[in-house]
Amino acid sequence: MILSLELCFQQERNLNMAFGQHQSFYLRDRWIERIFKNVSNDDRFFYRKDAFEKVGLGKNMVKSLRFWALATNLVDERIREDRKKGHFITDFSKFVRDNDPYIQMRDTLSLLHYYIVSRTEPATTWYWFFNIYNETFTTKNRISEDLIEWVDIEKDIKVSENSLKRDVDCLIKLYTAGQNSQDPEEVNQSPLHVLNLLEVSQNSVRKVFKEGKDIGYTTLMYVLLDYAQTNQTKDLLVDEILNQPGLWGRVFNMSRSSVVDSLNRLTDHPKHSISFIRTNNLDTVRLPDITPLEFLQFEYERKAEVAL
């Protein structure tokens, strides 16, 4: 089954949106360790009155930590048997905790970015900026103006313009805080600045086009498998991978040539390769029969063996 781009876009528009839940704090380098340490053993951690003392952050920072835990898919919020809300470590989070707890691998960083921007909630502004917003060179003020206009059209309830402007400010800092720092121990840098997806010069903001090697081929395959699993398909059009929200072209600022080059690389995978199929004069990619997490486990184990 190959999905219609128009149908997929209509499905996205029907999903919920959320803004301003980060409390104006972007994700910090050492916050992910705090998520693993505290949430793994206490699904009510974010509701504890003394949570800020246990984690060593201010009260608003703890609220921000909760937001980033959800946005990166490290934590899932569910209703417990006693009908209280709880936060639970996801299978993806368990994998990261067990294989790259200090987020040292580029693929792990790329996957955190993928989860932040590929879903309309809770980080709607991030979803809009990477998947809907077509400008590649613009200004911070223009981004805010265009976001406000889009939200006015898409959402029935009025959203504070100041909240949306704070979203834009936080988004930019998430991808740039630390780019100019020479100190790897700088506590205020964002782990995602390493991906270099955005560049800021004075008031200008530019999306940086990326090659597959900049993102990580393991991540790129994972994204295809995750998207295909969610949409119950094994086949994807090349144009879909380039243009569809949640896929390579949008999420990682990739051009057609970069997408095609990366797909060619994935045809050479030693065990779980993709294949090209020509259907109705359209290039279709057929994916291997493996789950996203199974593939991730295979790849990280393979890389660990190579590193020995």
Coordinates of C-alpha atoms in Angstrom, one line a residue:
M1 CA 0.0 0.0 0.0
I2 CA 1.4 3.4 -1.0
L3 CA -0.1 6.3 0.9
S4 CA -1.6 9.4 -0.9
L5 CA 0.3 12.5 0.1
E6 CA -2.9 14.5 0.2
L7 CA -4.6 11.9 2.5
C8 CA -1.6 11.9 4.9
F9 CA -1.6 15.6 5.1
Q10 CA -5.3 15.7 5.9
Q11 CA -4.7 13.1 8.6
E12 CA -2.0 15.3 10.1
R13 CA -4.3 18.3 10.2
N14 CA -6.8 16.5 12.4
L15 CA -4.3 15.8 15.2
N16 CA -3.9 17.9 18.4
M17 CA -1.6 20.8 18.8
A18 CA 0.3 22.1 21.8
F19 CA 2.4 25.2 22.4
G20 CA 4.6 26.8 25.1
Q21 CA 5.0 23.8 27.4
H22 CA 8.8 24.0 27.5
Q23 CA 8.7 27.0 29.9
S24 CA 11.2 28.7 27.6
F25 CA 13.9 26.2 28.4
Y26 CA 15.5 24.2 25.6
L27 CA 16.8 20.7 26.2
R28 CA 20.1 20.7 28.0
D29 CA 23.0 18.3 27.6
R30 CA 22.6 16.5 30.9
W31 CA 18.9 16.4 31.2
I32 CA 18.4 13.1 29.5
E33 CA 20.5 11.4 32.3
R34 CA 18.0 12.9 34.8
I35 CA 15.1 11.4 32.9
F36 CA 16.6 7.9 32.9
K37 CA 17.5 8.1 36.6
N38 CA 14.3 9.5 38.0
V39 CA 11.4 8.4 35.8
S40 CA 12.6 4.8 35.4
N41 CA 11.9 4.1 39.0
D42 CA 9.0 6.4 39.7
D43 CA 6.2 6.8 37.2
R44 CA 4.7 9.7 39.3
F45 CA 8.0 11.5 39.6
F46 CA 6.9 14.6 37.7
Y47 CA 3.9 15.0 40.1
R48 CA 6.1 14.9 43.2
K49 CA 6.3 18.2 45.2
D50 CA 10.0 17.5 45.8
A51 CA 10.8 16.5 42.2
F52 CA 12.8 19.7 41.7
E53 CA 15.0 18.9 44.7
K54 CA 15.6 15.3 43.6
V55 CA 16.6 16.3 40.1
G56 CA 18.5 19.5 41.0
L57 CA 16.5 21.8 38.8
G58 CA 14.1 24.7 39.4
K59 CA 10.4 24.0 39.4
N60 CA 9.8 25.5 35.9
M61 CA 12.8 23.5 34.6
V62 CA 11.2 20.3 35.9
K63 CA 8.1 21.2 33.9
S64 CA 10.4 21.7 30.9
L65 CA 12.1 18.4 31.6
R66 CA 8.8 16.7 31.5
F67 CA 8.0 18.3 28.1
W68 CA 11.3 17.3 26.6
A69 CA 10.9 13.7 28.0
L70 CA 7.6 13.5 26.1
A71 CA 8.7 15.3 23.0
T72 CA 11.7 13.0 22.5
N73 CA 9.6 9.9 23.0
L74 CA 11.8 8.9 26.0
V75 CA 8.7 9.0 28.2
D76 CA 5.0 8.1 27.5
E77 CA 2.2 9.5 29.6
R78 CA -0.6 7.0 30.4
I79 CA -3.4 6.5 32.9
R80 CA -2.5 4.0 35.6
E81 CA -4.9 1.4 37.1
D82 CA -5.7 3.8 39.9
R83 CA -6.8 6.4 37.2
K84 CA -3.9 8.7 38.0
K85 CA -1.6 9.9 35.3
G86 CA 1.9 8.3 35.1
H87 CA 5.0 8.7 33.0
F88 CA 6.6 5.5 31.7
I89 CA 9.9 4.9 30.0
T90 CA 9.3 3.9 26.3
D91 CA 10.9 0.9 24.5
F92 CA 12.9 3.5 22.5
S93 CA 14.0 5.1 25.8
K94 CA 15.1 1.7 27.2
F95 CA 17.2 1.1 24.1
V96 CA 18.9 4.5 24.4
R97 CA 19.5 4.0 28.1
D98 CA 21.1 0.6 27.6
N99 CA 23.1 1.4 24.5
D100 CA 23.9 5.1 24.5
P101 CA 22.9 6.7 27.8
Y102 CA 25.2 9.7 27.4
I103 CA 24.0 10.4 23.9
Q104 CA 27.4 10.2 22.3
M105 CA 26.3 8.7 18.9
R106 CA 25.1 10.9 16.1
D107 CA 22.3 8.4 15.3
T108 CA 20.9 8.8 18.8
L109 CA 20.8 12.6 18.5
S110 CA 19.2 12.4 15.1
L111 CA 16.5 10.1 16.5
L112 CA 15.7 12.5 19.3
H113 CA 15.3 15.2 16.7
Y114 CA 13.1 13.0 14.6
Y115 CA 10.7 12.3 17.5
I116 CA 10.5 16.0 18.4
V117 CA 9.6 17.2 15.0
S118 CA 7.7 14.3 13.5
R119 CA 4.6 14.5 15.7
T120 CA 2.1 17.4 15.9
E121 CA 2.0 17.1 19.7
P122 CA 3.5 18.1 22.1
A123 CA 6.0 20.2 20.0
T124 CA 3.7 21.6 17.4
T125 CA 5.9 24.6 16.5
W126 CA 8.8 22.2 15.8
Y127 CA 6.5 20.0 13.6
W128 CA 5.4 23.0 11.7
F129 CA 8.8 24.5 11.2
F130 CA 10.4 21.3 9.7
N131 CA 7.4 19.7 8.0
I132 CA 5.1 22.5 6.8
Y133 CA 7.2 25.7 6.7
N134 CA 8.9 25.9 3.3
E135 CA 11.2 28.8 3.9
T136 CA 14.9 27.8 4.1
F137 CA 16.4 31.3 4.6
T138 CA 14.4 33.8 6.7
T139 CA 14.4 35.8 9.9
K140 CA 13.3 35.1 13.4
N141 CA 10.6 37.7 13.2
R142 CA 9.3 36.3 9.9
I143 CA 9.2 32.8 11.3
S144 CA 7.1 34.1 14.3
E145 CA 4.7 36.0 12.0
D146 CA 4.2 33.0 9.7
L147 CA 3.7 30.7 12.6
I148 CA 1.0 33.0 14.1
E149 CA -0.7 33.1 10.7
W150 CA -0.7 29.3 10.3
V151 CA -2.0 28.7 13.8
D152 CA -4.8 31.2 13.3
I153 CA -5.9 29.2 10.2
E154 CA -5.4 25.7 11.6
K155 CA -6.6 26.1 15.2
D156 CA -10.0 27.1 16.4
I157 CA -8.9 28.3 19.8
K158 CA -6.8 31.5 20.0
V159 CA -3.2 31.0 21.0
S160 CA -1.2 33.7 22.6
E161 CA 1.2 35.4 20.2
N162 CA 3.8 35.7 22.9
S163 CA 3.6 32.0 23.5
L164 CA 4.3 31.3 19.9
K165 CA 7.2 33.8 19.8
R166 CA 8.7 32.0 22.8
D167 CA 8.3 28.7 20.9
V168 CA 10.3 30.1 18.0
D169 CA 13.0 31.4 20.3
C170 CA 13.3 28.0 22.1
L171 CA 13.3 26.2 18.8
I172 CA 16.2 28.2 17.5
K173 CA 18.2 27.8 20.7
L174 CA 17.6 24.0 20.7
Y175 CA 19.6 23.7 17.5
T176 CA 22.2 26.5 18.0
A177 CA 23.0 26.7 21.8
G178 CA 26.5 25.5 22.0
Q179 CA 27.6 25.9 18.3
N180 CA 30.0 28.7 19.3
S181 CA 31.2 27.1 22.6
Q182 CA 34.6 25.6 22.8
D183 CA 33.9 24.0 26.1
P184 CA 32.3 20.5 25.9
E185 CA 31.4 20.7 29.6
E186 CA 29.2 23.9 29.0
V187 CA 26.0 23.1 30.9
N188 CA 23.8 25.4 28.9
Q189 CA 24.5 23.9 25.5
S190 CA 21.9 21.8 23.7
P191 CA 22.8 18.3 22.7
L192 CA 21.1 18.8 19.3
H193 CA 23.4 21.7 18.2
V194 CA 25.8 19.0 17.0
L195 CA 23.4 18.2 14.2
N196 CA 23.9 21.7 12.7
L197 CA 20.4 21.7 11.2
L198 CA 20.1 25.5 11.7
E199 CA 22.5 28.4 11.3
V200 CA 21.8 31.8 12.8
S201 CA 23.7 35.0 11.8
Q202 CA 22.5 38.2 13.4
N203 CA 18.7 38.1 12.7
S204 CA 18.8 35.6 9.8
V205 CA 17.9 31.9 10.2
R206 CA 18.9 29.3 7.7
K207 CA 17.9 25.6 7.4
V208 CA 21.1 23.7 6.6
F209 CA 20.7 21.0 3.9
K210 CA 22.1 17.7 5.1
E211 CA 23.6 14.6 3.5
G212 CA 22.8 11.1 4.7
K213 CA 26.1 10.7 6.5
D214 CA 25.4 13.9 8.5
I215 CA 22.2 12.3 9.9
G216 CA 23.3 8.7 10.1
Y217 CA 22.1 5.9 7.8
T218 CA 20.9 3.9 10.8
T219 CA 18.6 6.7 11.7
L220 CA 17.4 7.1 8.1
M221 CA 16.4 3.4 7.9
Y222 CA 14.8 3.6 11.3
V223 CA 12.6 6.5 10.2
L224 CA 11.4 4.6 7.1
L225 CA 10.6 1.5 9.2
D226 CA 8.9 3.5 11.9
Y227 CA 6.8 5.5 9.4
A228 CA 5.9 2.3 7.4
Q229 CA 5.0 0.4 10.6
T230 CA 2.7 3.3 11.8
N231 CA 1.0 3.4 8.4
Q232 CA 0.9 -0.4 7.8
T233 CA 2.9 -0.5 4.6
K234 CA 6.2 -1.9 3.2
D235 CA 6.4 0.3 0.2
L236 CA 7.2 4.0 0.0
L237 CA 7.5 6.3 -3.0
V238 CA 10.8 8.3 -3.3
D239 CA 8.7 11.5 -3.7
E240 CA 7.0 10.5 -0.4
I241 CA 10.3 10.2 1.4
L242 CA 11.3 13.6 0.0
N243 CA 8.1 15.5 0.7
Q244 CA 5.9 13.8 3.3
P245 CA 5.8 15.2 6.8
G246 CA 7.7 13.0 9.1
L247 CA 10.1 11.7 6.5
W248 CA 13.6 12.5 5.4
G249 CA 13.2 15.6 3.1
R250 CA 11.2 17.5 5.7
V251 CA 12.6 16.2 9.0
F252 CA 16.3 16.4 8.0
N253 CA 16.4 19.2 5.4
M254 CA 17.5 16.7 2.7
S255 CA 17.4 17.5 -1.1
R256 CA 16.3 15.0 -3.7
S257 CA 19.9 14.1 -4.6
S258 CA 20.7 13.5 -0.9
V259 CA 17.6 11.3 -0.5
V260 CA 18.4 9.2 -3.6
D261 CA 22.1 8.9 -2.6
S262 CA 21.1 7.7 0.9
L263 CA 18.6 5.2 -0.5
N264 CA 21.3 3.8 -2.7
R265 CA 23.5 3.3 0.4
L266 CA 20.7 1.4 2.1
T267 CA 20.4 -1.0 -0.8
D268 CA 23.9 -2.2 0.2
H269 CA 23.1 -3.0 3.8
P270 CA 24.7 -6.4 4.7
K271 CA 21.6 -8.0 6.1
H272 CA 18.5 -5.7 6.0
S273 CA 18.7 -3.9 2.7
I274 CA 16.0 -1.9 0.9
S275 CA 15.1 -2.6 -2.7
F276 CA 13.8 -0.4 -5.6
I277 CA 10.7 -1.3 -7.5
R278 CA 9.5 0.4 -10.6
T279 CA 5.7 0.8 -10.5
N280 CA 3.6 2.9 -12.9
N281 CA 6.8 4.9 -13.8
L282 CA 7.3 5.7 -10.2
D283 CA 10.3 4.8 -8.0
T284 CA 9.1 2.8 -5.1
V285 CA 11.2 1.7 -2.1
R286 CA 10.4 -1.7 -0.6
L287 CA 11.5 -2.1 3.1
P288 CA 13.0 -5.2 4.8
D289 CA 10.8 -7.2 7.1
I290 CA 12.1 -6.0 10.5
T291 CA 10.8 -3.7 13.2
P292 CA 12.4 -0.3 13.8
L293 CA 13.8 -1.3 17.2
E294 CA 15.1 -4.6 16.0
F295 CA 17.0 -2.8 13.2
L296 CA 18.3 -0.3 15.7
Q297 CA 19.6 -3.1 18.0
F298 CA 21.2 -4.9 15.1
E299 CA 23.0 -1.7 14.0
Y300 CA 24.3 -0.6 17.4
E301 CA 25.6 -4.1 18.2
R302 CA 27.3 -4.1 14.8
K303 CA 28.9 -0.7 15.4
A304 CA 30.0 -1.9 18.9
E305 CA 31.7 -4.9 17.4
V306 CA 33.5 -2.7 14.8
A307 CA 34.7 -0.4 17.5
L308 CA 36.4 -3.2 19.5

